[in-house]
Coordinates of C-alpha atoms in Angstrom, one line a residue:
Chain A
M1 CA -11.8 -28.8 -33.9
L2 CA -8.5 -30.7 -33.4
S3 CA -8.1 -31.3 -37.1
A4 CA -8.7 -27.7 -37.8
M5 CA -5.9 -26.8 -35.3
S6 CA -3.4 -29.2 -36.8
F7 CA -4.4 -28.0 -40.3
Q8 CA -3.6 -24.5 -39.2
K9 CA -0.3 -25.7 -37.7
A10 CA 0.7 -27.4 -40.9
N11 CA 0.0 -24.3 -42.8
M12 CA 2.1 -22.2 -40.4
R13 CA 4.9 -24.7 -41.1
Y14 CA 4.9 -23.8 -44.9
F15 CA 4.5 -20.1 -44.2
R16 CA 7.5 -20.2 -41.9
I17 CA 9.6 -22.1 -44.3
F18 CA 8.6 -19.7 -47.0
F19 CA 9.5 -16.8 -44.8
L20 CA 13.0 -18.1 -44.1
Q21 CA 13.5 -18.6 -47.8
L22 CA 12.4 -15.0 -48.3
Q23 CA 15.0 -13.8 -46.0
H24 CA 17.7 -15.6 -47.9
A25 CA 16.4 -14.0 -51.2
I26 CA 16.6 -10.6 -49.6
E27 CA 20.0 -11.5 -48.3
A28 CA 21.2 -12.1 -51.8
R29 CA 19.3 -9.0 -53.2
S30 CA 22.1 -7.9 -55.6
L31 CA 21.8 -11.3 -57.4
S32 CA 18.1 -10.7 -57.5
V33 CA 18.4 -7.3 -59.2
V34 CA 20.9 -8.6 -61.8
W35 CA 18.6 -11.5 -62.7
F36 CA 15.8 -9.0 -63.1
L37 CA 17.9 -6.9 -65.5
T38 CA 18.6 -9.9 -67.5
A39 CA 14.9 -10.7 -67.8
L40 CA 14.4 -7.1 -69.1
T41 CA 16.9 -7.4 -71.8
T42 CA 15.1 -9.4 -74.5
P43 CA 11.8 -7.4 -74.2
L44 CA 13.8 -4.1 -74.5
L45 CA 15.6 -5.3 -77.5
M46 CA 12.4 -6.6 -79.2
L47 CA 10.6 -3.2 -78.4
I48 CA 13.5 -1.2 -80.2
F49 CA 13.1 -3.7 -83.1
W50 CA 9.3 -3.2 -83.4
S51 CA 9.5 0.6 -83.0
G52 CA 11.6 0.6 -86.2
A53 CA 9.3 -1.9 -87.8
T54 CA 6.0 -0.1 -87.0
A55 CA 7.4 3.2 -88.2
A56 CA 8.5 1.5 -91.6
A57 CA 5.1 -0.2 -91.9
G58 CA 3.3 3.3 -91.5
G59 CA 2.3 2.9 -87.8
R60 CA 0.7 -0.4 -87.6
I61 CA 1.5 -4.1 -88.1
F62 CA -1.3 -6.5 -88.1
S63 CA -3.4 -4.0 -86.2
W64 CA -0.7 -3.7 -83.6
S65 CA 0.3 -0.1 -82.9
Y66 CA 3.7 0.8 -81.2
S67 CA 1.9 1.4 -77.9
N68 CA 0.3 -2.1 -78.2
F69 CA 3.9 -3.5 -78.6
A70 CA 5.3 -1.5 -75.8
T71 CA 2.5 -2.7 -73.4
Y72 CA 3.1 -6.2 -74.6
Y73 CA 6.8 -6.3 -73.9
L74 CA 6.4 -4.5 -70.7
F75 CA 4.2 -7.3 -69.5
I76 CA 6.6 -9.9 -71.0
A77 CA 9.3 -8.4 -68.8
L78 CA 6.8 -8.7 -65.8
A79 CA 5.8 -12.2 -66.5
S80 CA 9.4 -13.5 -67.3
S81 CA 10.6 -12.2 -63.9
M82 CA 7.5 -13.3 -61.9
L83 CA 6.0 -16.3 -63.5
T84 CA 9.0 -18.2 -65.0
A85 CA 10.7 -20.5 -62.7
H86 CA 14.5 -20.9 -62.9
I87 CA 14.9 -23.8 -60.6
Q88 CA 16.3 -26.2 -63.2
E89 CA 20.0 -25.3 -62.8
D90 CA 19.8 -25.4 -59.0
V91 CA 18.2 -28.9 -59.2
A92 CA 20.6 -30.1 -61.8
F93 CA 23.9 -28.6 -60.9
E94 CA 23.7 -28.0 -57.1
D95 CA 21.5 -30.8 -56.0
I96 CA 22.1 -33.6 -58.3
N97 CA 25.6 -33.2 -59.8
K98 CA 27.2 -31.8 -56.5
G99 CA 25.2 -34.1 -54.3
N100 CA 23.2 -31.4 -52.3
L101 CA 20.1 -33.5 -53.0
S102 CA 21.1 -35.7 -50.0
Q103 CA 20.2 -33.0 -47.6
Y104 CA 16.6 -32.9 -49.0
I105 CA 16.2 -36.7 -49.2
L106 CA 17.1 -37.0 -45.6
K107 CA 14.5 -34.5 -44.4
P108 CA 10.9 -35.4 -43.8
F109 CA 9.7 -32.9 -46.2
P110 CA 8.9 -33.4 -50.0
Y111 CA 11.6 -32.2 -52.3
Y112 CA 9.1 -30.7 -54.7
T113 CA 7.5 -28.5 -51.8
S114 CA 11.0 -27.5 -50.6
K115 CA 12.1 -26.3 -54.0
F116 CA 8.7 -24.6 -54.5
L117 CA 9.1 -22.6 -51.3
L118 CA 12.7 -21.9 -52.4
E119 CA 11.7 -20.5 -55.8
L120 CA 8.5 -18.6 -54.7
P121 CA 10.4 -15.7 -52.8
W122 CA 12.7 -15.0 -55.8
R123 CA 9.6 -14.7 -58.1
L124 CA 7.9 -12.4 -55.6
F125 CA 10.9 -10.3 -55.1
Q126 CA 11.6 -9.9 -58.7
G127 CA 8.0 -9.6 -59.6
S128 CA 7.7 -6.6 -57.2
L129 CA 10.6 -5.0 -58.9
A130 CA 8.9 -5.4 -62.3
I131 CA 5.5 -4.2 -60.9
S132 CA 7.3 -1.2 -59.5
G133 CA 8.9 -0.5 -62.9
I134 CA 5.5 -0.8 -64.6
V135 CA 3.9 1.7 -62.0
I136 CA 6.6 4.2 -62.9
V137 CA 6.2 3.8 -66.6
A138 CA 2.3 4.1 -66.1
L139 CA 2.9 7.5 -64.2
F140 CA 4.6 8.9 -67.2
F141 CA 2.9 7.1 -70.2
K142 CA -0.7 6.5 -69.0
N143 CA -2.1 4.9 -72.3
L144 CA 0.8 2.2 -72.3
V145 CA -0.4 0.4 -69.3
S146 CA -4.0 -0.5 -69.6
V147 CA -5.1 -3.8 -67.9
T148 CA -8.6 -5.0 -68.0
S149 CA -11.2 -3.3 -65.8
S150 CA -13.6 -6.3 -65.6
P151 CA -13.2 -7.8 -62.0
I152 CA -14.2 -11.3 -63.2
I153 CA -11.7 -11.1 -66.0
L154 CA -9.1 -9.9 -63.7
L155 CA -9.9 -12.6 -61.3
L156 CA -9.5 -15.3 -63.8
A157 CA -6.3 -13.7 -65.1
I158 CA -4.9 -14.0 -61.6
V159 CA -5.8 -17.7 -61.5
I160 CA -4.2 -18.1 -64.9
A161 CA -1.1 -16.3 -63.6
I162 CA -0.9 -18.5 -60.5
L163 CA -1.4 -21.8 -62.8
A164 CA 1.2 -20.4 -65.2
F165 CA 3.8 -20.4 -62.4
I166 CA 2.9 -23.8 -61.1
L167 CA 3.2 -25.1 -64.7
S168 CA 6.4 -23.5 -65.3
F169 CA 7.8 -24.6 -62.1
T170 CA 7.0 -28.2 -62.5
F171 CA 8.3 -28.3 -66.1
K172 CA 11.6 -26.8 -64.8
M173 CA 11.8 -29.3 -62.0
I174 CA 11.5 -32.2 -64.5
L175 CA 14.1 -30.5 -66.8
G176 CA 16.5 -30.3 -63.8
L177 CA 15.9 -33.9 -62.8
L178 CA 17.1 -35.1 -66.2
A179 CA 20.6 -34.6 -64.6
F180 CA 20.1 -37.9 -63.0
W181 CA 20.9 -39.3 -66.4
F182 CA 22.7 -36.7 -68.2
T183 CA 25.9 -35.2 -66.7
E184 CA 26.0 -32.5 -69.3
I185 CA 22.5 -31.1 -69.1
S186 CA 23.3 -27.6 -70.2
G187 CA 22.6 -28.4 -73.8
V188 CA 19.1 -29.7 -73.1
M189 CA 18.5 -26.6 -71.1
N190 CA 19.7 -24.3 -74.0
V191 CA 17.5 -26.0 -76.5
N192 CA 14.5 -25.7 -74.2
E193 CA 15.3 -21.7 -73.8
I194 CA 15.2 -21.4 -77.6
I195 CA 11.9 -23.4 -78.0
F196 CA 10.5 -21.6 -74.9
S197 CA 11.2 -18.1 -76.2
I198 CA 9.6 -18.8 -79.5
A199 CA 6.6 -20.9 -78.4
S200 CA 5.8 -19.0 -75.1
G201 CA 5.4 -15.6 -77.0
T202 CA 8.4 -14.0 -75.4
L203 CA 10.1 -13.0 -78.6
I204 CA 7.1 -12.3 -80.9
P205 CA 3.4 -12.4 -80.0
L206 CA 1.9 -15.6 -81.1
E207 CA -0.8 -14.1 -83.3
F208 CA 2.1 -13.0 -85.8
F209 CA 2.9 -16.8 -86.5
P210 CA 1.3 -18.7 -89.4
N211 CA -1.8 -20.6 -88.5
N212 CA -0.4 -24.1 -88.2
L213 CA 2.5 -23.0 -86.1
R214 CA 0.1 -21.1 -83.9
T215 CA -2.1 -24.1 -83.4
L216 CA 1.1 -26.1 -82.5
F217 CA 1.9 -23.5 -79.9
E218 CA -1.7 -23.7 -78.5
I219 CA -1.4 -27.2 -77.8
L220 CA 2.2 -26.9 -76.4
P221 CA 2.4 -25.9 -72.7
F222 CA 4.8 -23.0 -73.3
S223 CA 2.0 -20.3 -74.2
Y224 CA 0.2 -21.1 -71.0
M225 CA 3.3 -20.0 -69.1
I226 CA 3.7 -16.5 -70.6
Y227 CA 1.5 -15.5 -73.5
Y228 CA -2.0 -16.3 -72.1
P229 CA -1.4 -14.9 -68.7
I230 CA -0.4 -11.6 -70.4
I231 CA -3.3 -11.3 -72.9
A232 CA -5.6 -12.4 -70.1
F233 CA -4.6 -9.3 -68.0
L234 CA -4.7 -7.0 -71.1
G235 CA -8.4 -8.0 -71.5
K236 CA -7.9 -9.7 -74.9
L237 CA -9.8 -12.8 -74.0
N238 CA -13.5 -13.4 -73.0
T239 CA -14.7 -15.5 -70.2
T240 CA -15.1 -18.6 -72.3
S241 CA -11.5 -18.5 -73.7
L242 CA -10.2 -17.8 -70.3
L243 CA -11.9 -20.9 -69.0
Q244 CA -10.4 -22.8 -71.8
V245 CA -6.9 -21.5 -71.0
I246 CA -7.5 -22.6 -67.3
L247 CA -8.6 -26.0 -68.7
M248 CA -5.5 -26.4 -70.8
Q249 CA -3.3 -25.3 -67.9
L250 CA -4.8 -27.9 -65.5
L251 CA -4.3 -30.6 -68.1
W252 CA -0.7 -29.7 -68.5
I253 CA -0.2 -29.6 -64.8
F254 CA -1.7 -33.0 -64.4
I255 CA 0.5 -34.4 -67.1
F256 CA 3.6 -32.8 -65.7
S257 CA 3.0 -34.0 -62.2
L258 CA 2.7 -37.5 -63.4
V259 CA 6.0 -37.0 -65.4
Y260 CA 7.6 -35.4 -62.3
K261 CA 6.6 -38.2 -60.1
F262 CA 7.9 -40.9 -62.6
T263 CA 11.1 -39.0 -63.1
W264 CA 11.8 -38.6 -59.4
A265 CA 11.0 -42.1 -58.6
K266 CA 13.2 -43.6 -61.3
G267 CA 15.8 -40.9 -61.0
R268 CA 16.4 -41.4 -57.3
K269 CA 17.4 -44.9 -57.9
T270 CA 20.3 -43.9 -60.1
F271 CA 21.3 -41.1 -57.6
T272 CA 24.9 -41.8 -56.2
A273 CA 24.9 -39.0 -53.6
V274 CA 28.3 -37.9 -54.9
G275 CA 30.7 -35.6 -53.1
L276 CA 29.9 -37.0 -49.7
Chain B
M1 CA 14.2 -55.6 -31.6
S2 CA 17.4 -54.8 -33.4
A3 CA 17.8 -51.2 -34.5
I4 CA 19.4 -52.1 -37.8
T5 CA 19.4 -55.3 -39.8
V6 CA 21.2 -55.7 -43.1
N7 CA 20.9 -58.9 -45.0
H8 CA 23.1 -59.6 -48.0
L9 CA 23.3 -56.0 -49.1
N10 CA 24.9 -55.3 -52.6
K11 CA 25.5 -52.0 -54.2
T12 CA 26.9 -51.6 -57.6
Y13 CA 27.7 -48.4 -59.3
K14 CA 27.4 -48.0 -63.0
S15 CA 30.2 -46.2 -64.3
Y16 CA 31.1 -44.9 -67.8
R17 CA 34.7 -45.5 -68.9
K18 CA 36.5 -43.2 -71.4
D19 CA 39.7 -44.0 -73.1
P20 CA 42.4 -41.3 -72.5
G21 CA 42.9 -38.5 -75.0
F22 CA 41.0 -36.7 -77.7
F23 CA 40.3 -39.8 -79.8
G24 CA 39.0 -41.5 -76.5
S25 CA 36.5 -38.6 -76.4
V26 CA 35.5 -39.1 -80.0
R27 CA 35.1 -42.9 -79.7
S28 CA 32.9 -42.4 -76.6
L29 CA 30.5 -40.2 -78.8
V30 CA 29.7 -43.3 -80.9
K31 CA 30.0 -46.1 -78.4
R32 CA 30.1 -45.7 -74.6
K33 CA 31.7 -48.3 -72.5
Y34 CA 29.9 -48.9 -69.2
E35 CA 31.3 -50.8 -66.2
N36 CA 29.7 -52.1 -63.2
I37 CA 31.7 -51.2 -60.0
P38 CA 30.6 -53.2 -56.9
A39 CA 30.9 -50.8 -53.9
V40 CA 29.4 -53.2 -51.3
K41 CA 29.4 -56.9 -51.7
D42 CA 27.0 -59.1 -49.9
I43 CA 27.3 -57.7 -46.4
S44 CA 25.1 -58.6 -43.4
F45 CA 25.0 -57.4 -39.9
T46 CA 22.8 -56.4 -37.1
I47 CA 23.1 -53.5 -34.8
E48 CA 21.1 -53.4 -31.5
S49 CA 19.7 -50.1 -30.2
G50 CA 22.0 -48.1 -28.1
E51 CA 25.2 -49.6 -29.6
L52 CA 28.0 -47.4 -30.8
V53 CA 29.6 -49.0 -33.9
G54 CA 32.7 -47.9 -35.8
F55 CA 33.1 -48.6 -39.5
I56 CA 36.8 -48.8 -40.5
G57 CA 38.2 -49.1 -44.0
P58 CA 40.4 -47.3 -46.5
N59 CA 39.1 -45.0 -49.0
G60 CA 36.6 -46.5 -51.4
A61 CA 36.2 -49.6 -49.0
G62 CA 32.4 -49.2 -49.1
K63 CA 31.9 -47.6 -45.5
T64 CA 30.2 -44.4 -46.8
T65 CA 28.2 -46.4 -49.4
T66 CA 26.8 -48.7 -46.6
L67 CA 25.9 -45.5 -44.6
K68 CA 24.2 -44.0 -47.5
C69 CA 22.1 -47.0 -48.0
L70 CA 21.2 -47.3 -44.3
S71 CA 20.0 -43.6 -44.4
G72 CA 17.9 -44.1 -47.5
L73 CA 20.1 -42.1 -49.9
L74 CA 21.0 -45.0 -52.1
F75 CA 18.9 -47.6 -53.7
P76 CA 20.4 -51.0 -52.9
T77 CA 21.2 -53.1 -55.9
S78 CA 20.0 -56.2 -53.9
G79 CA 19.6 -57.3 -50.3
E80 CA 17.4 -56.1 -47.5
I81 CA 17.7 -53.2 -45.1
S82 CA 15.6 -52.6 -42.1
V83 CA 16.3 -49.4 -39.9
L84 CA 13.8 -49.1 -37.0
G85 CA 11.5 -51.4 -38.9
F86 CA 11.4 -49.2 -42.0
K87 CA 13.0 -49.6 -45.4
P88 CA 15.2 -46.5 -45.6
F89 CA 14.7 -45.8 -49.3
E90 CA 11.0 -45.4 -49.0
R91 CA 11.6 -42.3 -47.0
K92 CA 8.7 -42.5 -44.8
N93 CA 8.3 -39.4 -42.6
E94 CA 8.2 -41.4 -39.3
F95 CA 11.6 -42.9 -40.3
L96 CA 13.2 -39.7 -41.4
K97 CA 12.2 -38.0 -38.1
Q98 CA 14.2 -40.6 -36.2
I99 CA 17.5 -40.6 -38.0
S100 CA 20.3 -38.1 -38.8
L101 CA 23.3 -38.2 -41.0
V102 CA 26.1 -35.9 -40.3
M103 CA 28.7 -35.6 -43.1
G104 CA 32.0 -33.9 -42.3
Q105 CA 32.5 -32.6 -45.8
K106 CA 29.0 -31.6 -46.6
N107 CA 26.8 -29.2 -44.6
Q108 CA 23.2 -28.5 -44.3
L109 CA 23.6 -25.1 -42.7
W110 CA 22.6 -22.1 -45.0
W111 CA 25.8 -20.4 -46.2
D112 CA 24.4 -16.8 -46.1
L113 CA 22.4 -16.9 -42.9
P114 CA 23.4 -17.4 -39.3
P115 CA 23.1 -21.1 -38.1
M116 CA 20.1 -20.1 -35.9
E117 CA 18.1 -19.8 -39.1
T118 CA 18.8 -23.3 -40.1
F119 CA 17.9 -24.5 -36.7
L120 CA 14.5 -22.7 -36.9
L121 CA 14.0 -24.2 -40.3
N122 CA 14.6 -27.7 -39.0
K123 CA 12.2 -27.0 -36.1
E124 CA 9.6 -26.4 -38.7
I125 CA 10.6 -29.4 -41.0
Y126 CA 10.7 -31.9 -38.2
Q127 CA 7.7 -30.4 -36.5
I128 CA 9.6 -30.2 -33.1
P129 CA 7.5 -28.8 -30.3
K130 CA 8.3 -25.3 -29.1
N131 CA 9.3 -26.3 -25.6
H132 CA 11.3 -29.4 -26.7
F133 CA 13.2 -27.4 -29.3
K134 CA 14.1 -24.7 -26.8
K135 CA 15.3 -27.3 -24.2
T136 CA 17.3 -29.4 -26.7
L137 CA 18.9 -26.3 -28.4
D138 CA 19.9 -24.6 -25.0
E139 CA 21.4 -28.1 -23.9
L140 CA 23.3 -28.5 -27.1
I141 CA 24.5 -24.9 -27.3
S142 CA 25.9 -25.1 -23.8
I143 CA 27.6 -28.5 -24.2
L144 CA 29.1 -27.4 -27.5
E145 CA 29.9 -23.9 -26.2
V146 CA 28.6 -22.1 -29.2
E147 CA 26.5 -19.3 -27.6
D148 CA 28.4 -16.5 -29.3
I149 CA 28.3 -17.7 -32.8
I150 CA 24.7 -19.0 -33.5
N151 CA 23.8 -15.6 -34.8
I152 CA 26.8 -14.9 -37.2
Q153 CA 26.6 -15.7 -40.8
V154 CA 27.8 -19.4 -41.4
R155 CA 30.3 -18.3 -44.0
K156 CA 32.2 -16.3 -41.4
L157 CA 32.6 -19.3 -39.1
S158 CA 35.6 -21.5 -38.8
L159 CA 35.5 -25.2 -39.7
G160 CA 35.3 -26.3 -36.1
Q161 CA 32.6 -23.9 -35.3
R162 CA 30.7 -24.9 -38.5
M163 CA 30.8 -28.5 -37.5
K164 CA 29.5 -28.0 -34.0
C165 CA 26.5 -26.2 -35.5
E166 CA 26.1 -28.9 -38.1
L167 CA 25.9 -31.3 -35.2
I168 CA 23.3 -29.1 -33.4
A169 CA 21.1 -29.0 -36.6
A170 CA 21.4 -32.7 -37.0
L171 CA 20.4 -33.3 -33.4
L172 CA 17.6 -31.0 -32.7
H173 CA 14.9 -33.5 -33.4
S174 CA 16.6 -36.0 -31.1
P175 CA 17.3 -38.8 -33.6
K176 CA 17.3 -42.3 -32.3
I177 CA 19.9 -43.3 -35.0
L178 CA 22.8 -41.0 -35.7
F179 CA 25.0 -41.8 -38.7
L180 CA 28.4 -39.9 -38.5
D181 CA 30.5 -40.0 -41.7
E182 CA 33.9 -38.6 -40.9
P183 CA 32.7 -36.2 -38.2
T184 CA 36.3 -35.2 -37.1
I185 CA 37.8 -34.5 -40.6
G186 CA 39.8 -31.4 -40.7
L187 CA 39.4 -30.6 -37.1
D188 CA 42.2 -29.8 -34.7
V189 CA 43.1 -32.3 -31.9
V190 CA 41.3 -30.4 -29.1
M191 CA 38.2 -30.2 -31.2
Q192 CA 38.4 -33.8 -32.1
K193 CA 38.3 -34.8 -28.5
K194 CA 35.5 -32.5 -27.7
L195 CA 33.4 -34.0 -30.5
R196 CA 34.2 -37.5 -29.4
D197 CA 33.2 -36.7 -25.8
F198 CA 29.9 -35.2 -27.1
V199 CA 29.1 -38.3 -29.3
R200 CA 29.8 -40.7 -26.4
E201 CA 27.6 -38.5 -24.1
Y202 CA 24.7 -38.3 -26.6
N203 CA 24.9 -42.1 -27.1
K204 CA 24.6 -42.7 -23.4
K205 CA 22.1 -40.1 -22.6
F206 CA 19.5 -40.9 -25.2
N207 CA 20.3 -44.5 -25.7
A208 CA 20.8 -43.6 -29.3
T209 CA 22.3 -46.0 -31.8
V210 CA 25.4 -44.3 -33.4
I211 CA 27.2 -45.6 -36.4
L212 CA 30.4 -43.7 -37.2
T213 CA 32.9 -44.0 -40.0
S214 CA 36.4 -42.4 -39.6
H215 CA 39.9 -42.4 -40.9
Y216 CA 41.2 -41.4 -37.5
M217 CA 41.7 -44.8 -35.6
E218 CA 41.7 -42.7 -32.4
D219 CA 38.0 -41.8 -32.9
V220 CA 37.0 -45.4 -33.3
R221 CA 39.3 -46.8 -30.6
Q222 CA 38.0 -44.3 -28.0
L223 CA 34.5 -44.3 -28.9
C224 CA 33.3 -47.7 -30.3
D225 CA 32.9 -50.9 -28.4
R226 CA 32.2 -52.7 -31.6
I227 CA 33.9 -52.2 -34.9
I228 CA 33.1 -53.4 -38.4
V229 CA 36.2 -53.5 -40.7
I230 CA 35.2 -53.1 -44.4
D231 CA 37.6 -53.4 -47.3
H232 CA 36.9 -53.9 -51.1
G233 CA 33.1 -53.9 -50.2
S234 CA 33.2 -56.9 -47.9
I235 CA 33.3 -57.2 -44.1
L236 CA 36.6 -58.4 -42.8
F237 CA 35.9 -58.3 -39.2
D238 CA 32.9 -57.6 -37.0
G239 CA 33.3 -57.7 -33.2
K240 CA 34.8 -56.1 -30.1
F241 CA 38.0 -53.9 -30.5
D242 CA 40.1 -56.0 -28.2
E243 CA 39.2 -59.1 -30.2
L244 CA 40.3 -57.6 -33.4
V245 CA 43.7 -56.6 -31.8
K246 CA 44.0 -60.2 -30.4
K247 CA 43.1 -61.9 -33.7
H248 CA 45.3 -59.7 -36.0
T249 CA 48.3 -59.3 -33.9
Q250 CA 50.5 -62.1 -32.6
Q251 CA 52.7 -59.8 -30.8
K252 CA 52.9 -57.5 -27.9
I253 CA 55.1 -54.4 -27.3
I254 CA 57.4 -54.3 -24.3
S255 CA 59.1 -51.1 -23.7
V256 CA 61.9 -51.1 -21.0
I257 CA 64.0 -48.4 -19.5
F258 CA 67.2 -49.9 -18.1
E259 CA 69.3 -48.6 -15.3
K260 CA 72.6 -49.9 -16.7
E261 CA 73.9 -50.5 -20.1
V262 CA 72.8 -53.8 -21.6
L263 CA 74.1 -55.8 -24.5
R264 CA 71.9 -56.1 -27.7
E265 CA 72.8 -59.7 -28.2
K266 CA 71.3 -60.7 -24.8
L267 CA 68.1 -59.1 -25.6
L268 CA 67.8 -60.7 -29.1
K269 CA 67.1 -63.9 -27.5
L270 CA 64.0 -62.5 -25.9
G271 CA 62.3 -61.0 -29.0
I272 CA 62.6 -58.8 -31.9
I273 CA 64.4 -55.5 -31.1
K274 CA 62.1 -52.6 -32.6
D275 CA 64.1 -49.7 -31.1
F276 CA 67.3 -49.8 -29.4
D277 CA 68.1 -46.3 -28.0
L278 CA 69.6 -46.8 -24.6
P279 CA 68.5 -46.5 -21.8
K280 CA 65.2 -47.2 -23.7
V281 CA 64.6 -50.4 -25.6
V282 CA 61.4 -51.5 -27.4
L283 CA 61.0 -55.2 -27.9
L284 CA 58.3 -57.1 -30.0
V285 CA 57.5 -60.4 -28.4
K286 CA 54.9 -63.2 -29.0
R287 CA 51.7 -62.5 -27.3
E288 CA 51.8 -65.7 -25.2
N289 CA 55.3 -65.2 -24.1
A290 CA 54.7 -61.5 -23.0
N291 CA 54.5 -62.3 -19.4
S292 CA 57.4 -64.7 -19.1
V293 CA 59.7 -62.3 -21.0
A294 CA 58.7 -59.5 -18.7
E295 CA 59.5 -61.7 -15.8
K296 CA 62.9 -62.6 -17.3
L297 CA 63.8 -59.0 -18.0
L298 CA 63.0 -58.0 -14.3
K299 CA 65.1 -61.0 -13.1
D300 CA 68.1 -60.6 -15.3
F301 CA 68.5 -57.0 -15.9
S302 CA 68.1 -53.9 -13.6
V303 CA 65.1 -52.2 -14.9
L304 CA 64.0 -48.7 -14.0
D305 CA 60.5 -48.8 -15.8
M306 CA 58.6 -51.3 -18.0
N307 CA 55.5 -51.2 -19.9
I308 CA 53.6 -54.0 -21.9
E309 CA 51.4 -52.4 -24.6
E310 CA 49.2 -53.4 -27.4
P311 CA 50.6 -52.7 -30.9
D312 CA 49.7 -49.3 -32.4
I313 CA 46.1 -49.5 -33.7
E314 CA 47.1 -48.2 -37.1
D315 CA 49.6 -51.0 -37.4
V316 CA 46.9 -53.5 -36.5
I317 CA 44.5 -52.1 -39.1
R318 CA 47.3 -52.1 -41.7
N319 CA 48.0 -55.7 -40.9
V320 CA 44.3 -56.6 -41.4
F321 CA 44.0 -54.8 -44.8
S322 CA 47.4 -56.2 -45.9
K323 CA 46.0 -59.7 -45.4
S324 CA 42.9 -58.9 -47.3

């Protein structure tokens, strides 16, 4: 009974911290809207490109019609704003380079969890903007937005989406922690953005790539952050494939959490707590 | 049991050195020169619980580095640190719940939200029971007189108001050990005094161990019974404030206001004339001669008023550092 109560108390603690962070995100809402619009740019540009391409190819490319493309990029916009963490710059520039990390180190609360609770409200806030956008589009163009109607697939897709966020978040945390060793971390982040936009399916759906590249992208973690959550929602995967995706996500989360622990432990020894 | 024990602590920073100019940058692309800069060199000391200790030293002396090692921010290059029986770098929750570090130039308050939100956040993070939180908060708010500002966005507060709220945020969990790094920096004289009074009260009331670094000698002189003087990473002095003054100043200051005009030459026999602006004269005399000189002055001259003082604390410290 007592342990159940203390468990409930501990959960309340996370909830309250999350709630305070949410207030902060709402306070800075204009920033949130700008970031959301940024996440929208690439999918919109790609959509314009494919509309020309499908018209020139006589209506279909590899069995994809224009409306298939439209649905895909609509969901890319949603996934980029909801599932992709952007914590790396905060970790590298604010915390490590400027020394704000000290405040986190001094508190009896894990850094990873603090940052997770800091990032989550932003994703929910921007995600809700994206969902409202999709609802509006669905009202006008009903056939553009067709998610799976099977409850089991939908449930698995939700699990995949949550795991995708955890995966993306842990990866970005590691990326940020590299600032312990490299003062000029922007270069590494830019290279990551390029690789990510190709290998995650943000630019082009993965089925358009040659087979060997596709196999590589299926091994790399990036497709499990964007591409698979989307096609899971669109109902393009059967239950077995969905479970395989979940397995791959869990494997990558496990690997990243080990790398994170290692990077954190090593990096903290090099931290000089500058600016104090 | 001692609250803090430090044994042979060393902390060396690794720093990359670039030659000046464009070619220096190009050269650093191929070969980078790294340099080891020792910030703290083999220091040892013990602090008992309830002590209020001041760290004095010029910029870059190693004060803040020591404080950062004690609070677990930095990994010591070598040596041992024990704070309340914990190794600070390990960041055990039980340890972190008993300490607090306040930095004059860095804040933990959320810039876009009122201070109250940070207080509530800390309540959750430190798992402070509701009643205890309310009691401590009310007490701190009334001592520091911040009733009106705790619900105003932090960015709109003045430096002094922010510093007060920083202190509240740092003390809500009633830490047994309080590290204060330059707490009065940038504050006006009135605020400085208020803050000093508050620190003293906190130390007495909770029997908290307080370690403070400051550039303002007044802070240290008024607050700390014991001081540790650090320069170039080493401890130059560790002891009572009066001992430092005795040890490092061979002179005392006698300021006299004469009733009648006196001849400069006559006073020269008694000591060094620091200031001669009749009717006021300031003499520097040997510490052991101070009493006899005073007697002589009273006997041989008509004196309106006389004071025997210790030299200015800034001068004492300058004297210590110039010797090092």
